[in-house]
PDB file of C-alpha atoms in Angstrom:
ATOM      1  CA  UNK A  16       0.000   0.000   0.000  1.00 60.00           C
ATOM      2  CA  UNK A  17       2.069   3.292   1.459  1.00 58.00           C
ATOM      3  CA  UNK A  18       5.207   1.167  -0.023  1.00 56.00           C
ATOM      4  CA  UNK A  19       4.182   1.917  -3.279  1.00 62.00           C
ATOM      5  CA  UNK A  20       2.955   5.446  -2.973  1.00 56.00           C
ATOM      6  CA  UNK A  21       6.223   6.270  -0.859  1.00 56.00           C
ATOM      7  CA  UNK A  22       7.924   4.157  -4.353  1.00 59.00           C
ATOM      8  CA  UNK A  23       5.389   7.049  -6.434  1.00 59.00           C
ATOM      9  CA  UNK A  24       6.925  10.349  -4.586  1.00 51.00           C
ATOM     10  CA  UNK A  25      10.848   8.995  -4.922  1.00 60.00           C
ATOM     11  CA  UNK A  26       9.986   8.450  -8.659  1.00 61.00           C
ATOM     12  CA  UNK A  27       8.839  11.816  -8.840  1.00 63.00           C
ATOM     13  CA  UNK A  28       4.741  10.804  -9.766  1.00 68.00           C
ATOM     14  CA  UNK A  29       1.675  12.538  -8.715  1.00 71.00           C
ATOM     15  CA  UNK A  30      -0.162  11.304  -5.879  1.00 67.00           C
ATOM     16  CA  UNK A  31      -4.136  11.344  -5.407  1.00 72.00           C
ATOM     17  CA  UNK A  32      -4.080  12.657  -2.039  1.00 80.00           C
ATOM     18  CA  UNK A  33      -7.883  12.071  -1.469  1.00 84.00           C
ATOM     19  CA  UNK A  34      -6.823   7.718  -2.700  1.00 84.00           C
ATOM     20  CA  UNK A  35      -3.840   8.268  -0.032  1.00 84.00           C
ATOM     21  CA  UNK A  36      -6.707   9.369   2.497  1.00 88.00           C
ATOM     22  CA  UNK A  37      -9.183   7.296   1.564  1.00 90.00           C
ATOM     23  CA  UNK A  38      -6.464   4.085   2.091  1.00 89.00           C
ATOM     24  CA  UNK A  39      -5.666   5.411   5.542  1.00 87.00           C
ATOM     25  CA  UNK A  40      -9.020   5.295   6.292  1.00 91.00           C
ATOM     26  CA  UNK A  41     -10.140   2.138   5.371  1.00 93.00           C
ATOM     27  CA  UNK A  42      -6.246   0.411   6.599  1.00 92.00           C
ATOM     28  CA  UNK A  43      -7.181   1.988   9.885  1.00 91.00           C
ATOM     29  CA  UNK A  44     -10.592   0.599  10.309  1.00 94.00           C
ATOM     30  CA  UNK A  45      -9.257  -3.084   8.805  1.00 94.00           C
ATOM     31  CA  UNK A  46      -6.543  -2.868  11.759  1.00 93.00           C
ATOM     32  CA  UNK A  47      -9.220  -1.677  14.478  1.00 93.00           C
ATOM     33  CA  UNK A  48     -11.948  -3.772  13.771  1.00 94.00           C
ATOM     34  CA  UNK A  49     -11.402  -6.848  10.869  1.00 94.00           C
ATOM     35  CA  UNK A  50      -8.017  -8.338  12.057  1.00 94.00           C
ATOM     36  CA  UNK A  51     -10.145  -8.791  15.671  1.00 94.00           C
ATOM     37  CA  UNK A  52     -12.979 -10.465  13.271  1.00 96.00           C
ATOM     38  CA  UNK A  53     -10.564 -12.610  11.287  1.00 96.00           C
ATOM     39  CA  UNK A  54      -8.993 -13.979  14.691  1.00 95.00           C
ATOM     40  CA  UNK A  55     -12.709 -14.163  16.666  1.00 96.00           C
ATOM     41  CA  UNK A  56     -13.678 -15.970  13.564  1.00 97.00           C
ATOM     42  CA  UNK A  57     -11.083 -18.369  14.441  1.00 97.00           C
ATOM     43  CA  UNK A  58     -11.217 -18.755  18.444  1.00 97.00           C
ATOM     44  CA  UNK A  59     -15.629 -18.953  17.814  1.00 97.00           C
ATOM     45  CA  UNK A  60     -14.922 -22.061  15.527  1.00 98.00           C
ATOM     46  CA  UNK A  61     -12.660 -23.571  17.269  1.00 97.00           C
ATOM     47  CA  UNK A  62     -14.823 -23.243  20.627  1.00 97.00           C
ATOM     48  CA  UNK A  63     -17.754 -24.874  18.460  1.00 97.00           C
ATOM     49  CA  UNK A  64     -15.347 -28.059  17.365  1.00 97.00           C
ATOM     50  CA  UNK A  65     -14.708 -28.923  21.216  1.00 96.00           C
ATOM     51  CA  UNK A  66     -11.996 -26.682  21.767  1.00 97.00           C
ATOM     52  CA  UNK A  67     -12.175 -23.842  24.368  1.00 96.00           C
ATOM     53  CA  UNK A  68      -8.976 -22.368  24.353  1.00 96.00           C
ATOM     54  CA  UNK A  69      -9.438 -18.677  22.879  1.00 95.00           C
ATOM     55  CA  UNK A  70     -12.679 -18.703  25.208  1.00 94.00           C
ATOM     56  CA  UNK A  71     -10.881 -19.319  28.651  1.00 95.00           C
ATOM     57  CA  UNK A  72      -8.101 -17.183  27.504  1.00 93.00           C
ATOM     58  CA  UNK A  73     -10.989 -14.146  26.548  1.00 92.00           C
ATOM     59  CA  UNK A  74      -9.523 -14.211  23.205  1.00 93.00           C
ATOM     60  CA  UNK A  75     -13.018 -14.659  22.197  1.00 94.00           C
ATOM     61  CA  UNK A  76     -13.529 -10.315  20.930  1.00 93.00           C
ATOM     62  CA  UNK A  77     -13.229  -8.051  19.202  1.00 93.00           C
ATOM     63  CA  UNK A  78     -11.093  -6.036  21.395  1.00 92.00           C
ATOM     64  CA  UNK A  79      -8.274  -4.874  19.219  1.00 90.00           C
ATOM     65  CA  UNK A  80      -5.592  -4.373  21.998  1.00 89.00           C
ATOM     66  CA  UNK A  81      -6.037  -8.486  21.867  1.00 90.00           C
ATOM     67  CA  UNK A  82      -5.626  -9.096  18.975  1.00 89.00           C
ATOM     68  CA  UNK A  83      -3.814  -6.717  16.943  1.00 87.00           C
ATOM     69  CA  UNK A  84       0.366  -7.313  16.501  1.00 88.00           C
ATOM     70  CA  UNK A  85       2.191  -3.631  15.806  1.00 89.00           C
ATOM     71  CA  UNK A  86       4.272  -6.029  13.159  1.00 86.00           C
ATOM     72  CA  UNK A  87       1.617  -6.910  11.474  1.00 84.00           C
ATOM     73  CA  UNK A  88      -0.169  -3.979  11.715  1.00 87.00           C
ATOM     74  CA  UNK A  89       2.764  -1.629  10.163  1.00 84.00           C
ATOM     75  CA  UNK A  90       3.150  -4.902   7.134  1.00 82.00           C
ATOM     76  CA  UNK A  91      -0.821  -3.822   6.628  1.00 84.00           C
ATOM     77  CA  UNK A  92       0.132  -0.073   6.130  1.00 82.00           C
ATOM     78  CA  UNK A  93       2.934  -0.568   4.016  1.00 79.00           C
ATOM     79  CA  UNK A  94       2.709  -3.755   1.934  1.00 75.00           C
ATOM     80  CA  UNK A  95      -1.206  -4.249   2.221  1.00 73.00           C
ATOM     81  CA  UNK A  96      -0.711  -7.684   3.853  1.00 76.00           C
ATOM     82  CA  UNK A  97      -0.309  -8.122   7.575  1.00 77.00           C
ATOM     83  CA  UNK A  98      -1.516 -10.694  10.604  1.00 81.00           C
ATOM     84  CA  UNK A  99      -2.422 -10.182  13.884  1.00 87.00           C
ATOM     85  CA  UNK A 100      -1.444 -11.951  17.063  1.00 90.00           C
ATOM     86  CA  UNK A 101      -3.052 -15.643  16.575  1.00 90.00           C
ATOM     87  CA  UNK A 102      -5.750 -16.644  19.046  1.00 93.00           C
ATOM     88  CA  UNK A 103      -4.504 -20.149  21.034  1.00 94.00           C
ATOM     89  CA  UNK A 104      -6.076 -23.326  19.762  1.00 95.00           C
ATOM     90  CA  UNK A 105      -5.035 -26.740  21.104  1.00 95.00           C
ATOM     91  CA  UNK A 106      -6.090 -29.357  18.446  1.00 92.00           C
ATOM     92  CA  UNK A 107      -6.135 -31.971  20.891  1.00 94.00           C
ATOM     93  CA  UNK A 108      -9.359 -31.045  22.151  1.00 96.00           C
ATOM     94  CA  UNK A 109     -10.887 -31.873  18.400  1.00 96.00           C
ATOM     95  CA  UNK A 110     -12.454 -35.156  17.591  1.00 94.00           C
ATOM     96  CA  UNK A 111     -10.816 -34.801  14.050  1.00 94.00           C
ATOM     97  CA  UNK A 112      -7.725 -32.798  14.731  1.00 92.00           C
ATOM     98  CA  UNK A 113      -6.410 -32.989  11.444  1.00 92.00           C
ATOM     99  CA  UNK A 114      -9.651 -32.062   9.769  1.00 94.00           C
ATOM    100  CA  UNK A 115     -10.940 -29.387  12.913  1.00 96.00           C
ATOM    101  CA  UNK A 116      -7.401 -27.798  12.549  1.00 95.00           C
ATOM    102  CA  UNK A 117      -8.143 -26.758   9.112  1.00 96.00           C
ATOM    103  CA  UNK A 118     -11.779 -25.657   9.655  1.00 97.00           C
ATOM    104  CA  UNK A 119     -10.363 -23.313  12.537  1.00 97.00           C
ATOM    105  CA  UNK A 120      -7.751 -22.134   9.871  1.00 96.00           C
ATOM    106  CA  UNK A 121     -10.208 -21.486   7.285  1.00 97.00           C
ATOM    107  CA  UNK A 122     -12.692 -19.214   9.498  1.00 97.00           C
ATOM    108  CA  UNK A 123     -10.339 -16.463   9.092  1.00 96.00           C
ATOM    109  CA  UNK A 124      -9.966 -16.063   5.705  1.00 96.00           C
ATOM    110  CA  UNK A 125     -13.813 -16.451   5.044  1.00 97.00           C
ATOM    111  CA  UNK A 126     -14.274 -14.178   7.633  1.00 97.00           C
ATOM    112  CA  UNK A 127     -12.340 -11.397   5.774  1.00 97.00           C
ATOM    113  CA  UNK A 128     -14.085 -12.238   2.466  1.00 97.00           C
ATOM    114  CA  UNK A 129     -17.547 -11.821   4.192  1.00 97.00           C
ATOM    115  CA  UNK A 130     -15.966  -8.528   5.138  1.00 97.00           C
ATOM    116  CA  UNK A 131     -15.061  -7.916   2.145  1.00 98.00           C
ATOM    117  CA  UNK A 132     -18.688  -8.937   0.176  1.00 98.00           C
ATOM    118  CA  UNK A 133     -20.133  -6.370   2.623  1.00 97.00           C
ATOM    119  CA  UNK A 134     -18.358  -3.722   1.803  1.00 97.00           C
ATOM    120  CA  UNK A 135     -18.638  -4.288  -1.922  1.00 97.00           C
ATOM    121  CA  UNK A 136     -22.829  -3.992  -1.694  1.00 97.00           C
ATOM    122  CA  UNK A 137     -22.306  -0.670   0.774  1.00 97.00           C
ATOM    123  CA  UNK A 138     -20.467   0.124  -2.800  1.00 96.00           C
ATOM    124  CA  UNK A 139     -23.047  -1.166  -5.153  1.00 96.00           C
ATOM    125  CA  UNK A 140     -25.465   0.464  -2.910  1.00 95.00           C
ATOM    126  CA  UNK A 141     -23.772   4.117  -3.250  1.00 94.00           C
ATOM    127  CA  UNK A 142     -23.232   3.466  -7.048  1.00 93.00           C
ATOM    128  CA  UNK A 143     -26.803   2.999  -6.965  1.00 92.00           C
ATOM    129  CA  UNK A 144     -28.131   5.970  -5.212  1.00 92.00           C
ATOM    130  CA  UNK A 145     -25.936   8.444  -3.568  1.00 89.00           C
ATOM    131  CA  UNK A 146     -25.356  11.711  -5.745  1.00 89.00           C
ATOM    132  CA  UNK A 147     -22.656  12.111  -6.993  1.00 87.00           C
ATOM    133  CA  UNK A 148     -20.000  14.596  -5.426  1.00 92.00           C
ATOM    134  CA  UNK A 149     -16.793  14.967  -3.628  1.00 88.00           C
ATOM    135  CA  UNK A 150     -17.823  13.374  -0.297  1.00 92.00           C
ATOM    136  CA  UNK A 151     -19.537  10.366  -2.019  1.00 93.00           C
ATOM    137  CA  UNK A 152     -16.899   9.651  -4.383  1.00 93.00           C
ATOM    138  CA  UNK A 153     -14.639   9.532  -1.248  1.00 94.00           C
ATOM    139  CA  UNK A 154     -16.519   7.132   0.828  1.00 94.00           C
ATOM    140  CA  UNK A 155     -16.610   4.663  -2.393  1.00 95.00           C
ATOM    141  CA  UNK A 156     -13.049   5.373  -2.973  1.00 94.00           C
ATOM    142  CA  UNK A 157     -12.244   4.262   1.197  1.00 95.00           C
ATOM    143  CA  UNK A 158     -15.026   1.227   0.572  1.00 96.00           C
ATOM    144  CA  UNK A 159     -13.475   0.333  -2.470  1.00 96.00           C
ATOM    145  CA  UNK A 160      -9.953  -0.133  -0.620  1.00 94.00           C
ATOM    146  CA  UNK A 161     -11.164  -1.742   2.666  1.00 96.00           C
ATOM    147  CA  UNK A 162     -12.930  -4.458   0.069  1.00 97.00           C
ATOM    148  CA  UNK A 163      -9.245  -4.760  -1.734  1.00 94.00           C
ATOM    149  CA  UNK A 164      -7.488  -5.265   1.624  1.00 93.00           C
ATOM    150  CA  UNK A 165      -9.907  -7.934   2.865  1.00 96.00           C
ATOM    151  CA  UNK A 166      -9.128  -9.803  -0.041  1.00 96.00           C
ATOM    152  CA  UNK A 167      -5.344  -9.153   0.616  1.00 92.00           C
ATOM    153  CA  UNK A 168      -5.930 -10.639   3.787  1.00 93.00           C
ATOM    154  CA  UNK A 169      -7.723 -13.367   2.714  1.00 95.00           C
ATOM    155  CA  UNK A 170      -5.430 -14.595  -0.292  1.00 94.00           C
ATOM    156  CA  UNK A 171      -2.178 -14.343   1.972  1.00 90.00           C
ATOM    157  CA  UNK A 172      -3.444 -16.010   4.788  1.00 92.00           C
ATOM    158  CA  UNK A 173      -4.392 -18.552   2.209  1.00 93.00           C
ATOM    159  CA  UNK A 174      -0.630 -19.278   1.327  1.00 90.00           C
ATOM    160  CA  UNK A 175       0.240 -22.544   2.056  1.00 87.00           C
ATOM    161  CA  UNK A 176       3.387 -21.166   4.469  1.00 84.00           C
ATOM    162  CA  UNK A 177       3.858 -21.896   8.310  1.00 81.00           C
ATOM    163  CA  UNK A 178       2.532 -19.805  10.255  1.00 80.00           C
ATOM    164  CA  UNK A 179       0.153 -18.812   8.140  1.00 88.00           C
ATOM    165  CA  UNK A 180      -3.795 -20.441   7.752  1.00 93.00           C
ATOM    166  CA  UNK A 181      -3.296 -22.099   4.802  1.00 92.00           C
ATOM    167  CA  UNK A 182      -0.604 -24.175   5.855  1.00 89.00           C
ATOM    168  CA  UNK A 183      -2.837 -25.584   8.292  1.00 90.00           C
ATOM    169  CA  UNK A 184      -5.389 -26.312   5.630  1.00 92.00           C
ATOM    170  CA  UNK A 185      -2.892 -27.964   3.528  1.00 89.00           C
ATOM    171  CA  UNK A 186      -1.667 -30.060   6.866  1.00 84.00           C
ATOM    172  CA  UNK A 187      -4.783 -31.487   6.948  1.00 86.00           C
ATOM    173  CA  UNK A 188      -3.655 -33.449   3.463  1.00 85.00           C
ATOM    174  CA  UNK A 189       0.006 -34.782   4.492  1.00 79.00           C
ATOM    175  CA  UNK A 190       0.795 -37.679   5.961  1.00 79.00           C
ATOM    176  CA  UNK A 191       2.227 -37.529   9.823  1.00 80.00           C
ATOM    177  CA  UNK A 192       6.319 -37.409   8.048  1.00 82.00           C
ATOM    178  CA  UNK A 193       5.773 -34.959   5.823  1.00 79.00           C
ATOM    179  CA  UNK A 194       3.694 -32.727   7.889  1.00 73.00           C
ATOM    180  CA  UNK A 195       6.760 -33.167  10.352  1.00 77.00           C
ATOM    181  CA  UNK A 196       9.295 -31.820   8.286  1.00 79.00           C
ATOM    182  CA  UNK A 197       6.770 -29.029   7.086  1.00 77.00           C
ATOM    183  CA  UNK A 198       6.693 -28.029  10.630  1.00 76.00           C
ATOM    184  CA  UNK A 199      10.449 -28.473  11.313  1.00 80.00           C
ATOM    185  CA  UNK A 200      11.712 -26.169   8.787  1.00 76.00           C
ATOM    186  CA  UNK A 201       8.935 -23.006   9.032  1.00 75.00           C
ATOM    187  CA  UNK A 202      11.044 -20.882   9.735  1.00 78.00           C
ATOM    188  CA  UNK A 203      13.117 -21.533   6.317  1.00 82.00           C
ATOM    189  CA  UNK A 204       9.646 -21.384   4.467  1.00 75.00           C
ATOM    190  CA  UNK A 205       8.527 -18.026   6.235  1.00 76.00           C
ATOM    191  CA  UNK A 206      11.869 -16.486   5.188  1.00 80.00           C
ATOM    192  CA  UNK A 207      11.631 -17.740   1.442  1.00 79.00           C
ATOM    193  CA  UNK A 208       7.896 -16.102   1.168  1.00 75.00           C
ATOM    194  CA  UNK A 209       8.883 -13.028   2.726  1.00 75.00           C
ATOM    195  CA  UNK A 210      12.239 -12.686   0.868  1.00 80.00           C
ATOM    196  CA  UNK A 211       9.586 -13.871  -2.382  1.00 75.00           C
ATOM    197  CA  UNK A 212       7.146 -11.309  -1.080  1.00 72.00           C
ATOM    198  CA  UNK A 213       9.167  -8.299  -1.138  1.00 70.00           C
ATOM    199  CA  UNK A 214      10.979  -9.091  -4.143  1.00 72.00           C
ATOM    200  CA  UNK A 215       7.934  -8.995  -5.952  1.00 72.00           C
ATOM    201  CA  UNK A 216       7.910 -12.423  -7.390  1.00 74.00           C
ATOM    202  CA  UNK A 217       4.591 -13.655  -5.573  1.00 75.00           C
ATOM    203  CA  UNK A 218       3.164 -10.151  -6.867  1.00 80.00           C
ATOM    204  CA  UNK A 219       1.507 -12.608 -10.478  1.00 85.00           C
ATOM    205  CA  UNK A 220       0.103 -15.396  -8.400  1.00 87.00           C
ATOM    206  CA  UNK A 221      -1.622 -13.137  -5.754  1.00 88.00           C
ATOM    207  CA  UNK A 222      -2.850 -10.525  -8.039  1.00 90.00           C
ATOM    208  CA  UNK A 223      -4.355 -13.320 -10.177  1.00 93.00           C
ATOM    209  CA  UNK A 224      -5.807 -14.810  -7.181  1.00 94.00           C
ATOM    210  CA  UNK A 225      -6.676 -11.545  -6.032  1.00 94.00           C
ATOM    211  CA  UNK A 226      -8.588 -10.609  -9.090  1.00 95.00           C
ATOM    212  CA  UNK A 227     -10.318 -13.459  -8.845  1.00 96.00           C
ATOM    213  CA  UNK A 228     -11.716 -13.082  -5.559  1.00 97.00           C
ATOM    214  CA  UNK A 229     -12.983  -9.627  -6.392  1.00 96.00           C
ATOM    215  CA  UNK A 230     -14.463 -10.211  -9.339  1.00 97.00           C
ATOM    216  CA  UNK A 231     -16.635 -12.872  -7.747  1.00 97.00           C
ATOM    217  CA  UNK A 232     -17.509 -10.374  -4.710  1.00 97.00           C
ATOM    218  CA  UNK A 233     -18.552  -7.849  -6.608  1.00 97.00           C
ATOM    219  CA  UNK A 234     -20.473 -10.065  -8.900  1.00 96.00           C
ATOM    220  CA  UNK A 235     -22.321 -11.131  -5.851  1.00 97.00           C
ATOM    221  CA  UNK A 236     -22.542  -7.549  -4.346  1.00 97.00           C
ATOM    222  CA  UNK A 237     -23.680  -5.976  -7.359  1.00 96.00           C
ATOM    223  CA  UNK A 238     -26.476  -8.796  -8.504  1.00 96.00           C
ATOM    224  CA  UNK A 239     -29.508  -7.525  -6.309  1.00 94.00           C
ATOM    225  CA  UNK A 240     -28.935  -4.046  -7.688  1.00 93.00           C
ATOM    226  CA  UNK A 241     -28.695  -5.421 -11.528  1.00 92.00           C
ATOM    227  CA  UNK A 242     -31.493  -7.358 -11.161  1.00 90.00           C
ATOM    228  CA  UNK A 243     -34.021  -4.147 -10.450  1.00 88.00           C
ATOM    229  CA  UNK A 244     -32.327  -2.017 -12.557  1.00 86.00           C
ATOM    230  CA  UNK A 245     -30.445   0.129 -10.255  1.00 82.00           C
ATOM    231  CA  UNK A 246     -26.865  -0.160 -11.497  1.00 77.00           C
TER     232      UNK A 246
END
C-alpha cells in the first residue's frame, strides 16, 4: 500500500491525495476492527469443534488491543498484507484434529471475504443511489480499498506457508512425516515467502488470485442491484 505510494513520490509521480486518504481510512478501520474479526472468527470455531482455548483465555472479541500485533499492523500499512497476534487453539481437544485444525484455519480467511462482500454492496449500494459529489466519491473510494485489503488478507493467509492459515489447511492433506518436516523447517519457508514477497515475485500469483476473488464479490454484491435495474 504506502510502499508503493512512498515508491510514487521517490519516482517523482503525482499522488491522489484524497486515494492516499481514503487508504488510511479504510487500513485503519481493517486494523481496528477486521483483524479482531478474522482472529474471533477463528477462536468462535474452534470453541464450536470442542476446543475452548481462545474462550478461557478471553480471546473470544473483538477487542483490538487483543488481537492486533504492531508487526503486522505496520506490514498492513505498508505492503497491504499483515496478521495479527493468533488466538490459542489446542487441536487436541478436536475429535478430528487434522480435519478441525483446518476448519479453525479457514474461518479467518472467510471471515475477511464476508468482510469484504459487505463492503462491496455498501459500494453497489452508493453506485446505486448516492449523488454524486466529492464526499460520495470519497466514501466509495475508502469502501473500495477496505474491500481490496480484505481480499489481501484473505489470499495471503491462504498461502500454504507456516505460520500462516493455509498451511494448516494444507496439513490437513500430508501424511504424519511430511507434515513433520513441514513443521520443522517453518522458519526456512517463512523467510523464502517473505524474501519472495518483497521481491515482488509472488506479486503474479496473488494478483491473479486476487482478481479473482474480487471479481466474484462484486459479482455477488452488485447482482440484487442489476437485477431491479439500479446499477
Amino acid at each position: 500500500m504506502f510502499f508503493n505510494v512512498l515508491r510514487s513520490l521517490m519516482a517523482g509521480q503525482q499522488v491522489d491525495v484524497w486515494a492516499v486518504a481514503a487508504q488510511v481510512l479504510s487500513i485503519v478501520f481493517v486494523i481496528i476492527c477486521i483483524l479482531p474479526l478474522h482472529e474471533f472468527a477463528h477462536g468462535w470455531v474452534a470453541n464450536k469443534l470442542g476446543d475452548p482455548t481462545a474462550k478461557l483465555e478471553g480471546r473470544l472479541t473483538f477487542n483490538p488491543l487483543a488481537s492486533v500485533d504492531p508487526l503486522g499492523a505496520l506490514a498492513l500499512i505498508l505492503f497491504g498484507f499483515g496478521w495479527a497476534k493468533p488466538v490459542p487453539v489446542d487441536s487436541r481437544y478436536f475429535k478430528k484434529p487434522r480435519r478441525d485444525m483446518a476448519i479453525t484455519a479457514l474461518a479467518g480467511p472467510i471471515a475477511n471475504l464476508l468482510a469484504a462482500l459487505v463492503g462491496a454492496f455498501l459500494v453497489a449500494l452508493m453506485e446505486a443511489f448516492a449523488p454524486y459529489n466529492g464526499f460520495t466519491q470519497f466514501v466509495v473510494t475508502a469502501l473500495y480499498y477496505y474491500v481490496v485489503v480484505n481480499i489481501s488478507l484473505a489470499v495471503f493467509n491462504l498461502l500454504p506457508v507456516p505460520p500462516l492459515d493455509g498451511s494448516r489447511i494444507v496439513g490437513a492433506f500430508l501424511s504424519s512425516r511430511t507434515l513433520y518436516t513441514y513443521y520443522r523447517y517453518q522458519n526456512i519457508f517463512s523467510m523464502i515467502m517473505f524474501f519472495l514477497l518483497l521481491s515482488g515475485a509472488l506479486s503474479g500469483p496473488l494478483v491473479t488470485a486476487q482478481s479473482f476473488f474480487a471479481k466474484i464479490i462484486f459479482s455477488l454484491a452488485e447482482a440484487p442491484f442489476r437485477l431491479f435495474g439500479a446499477l
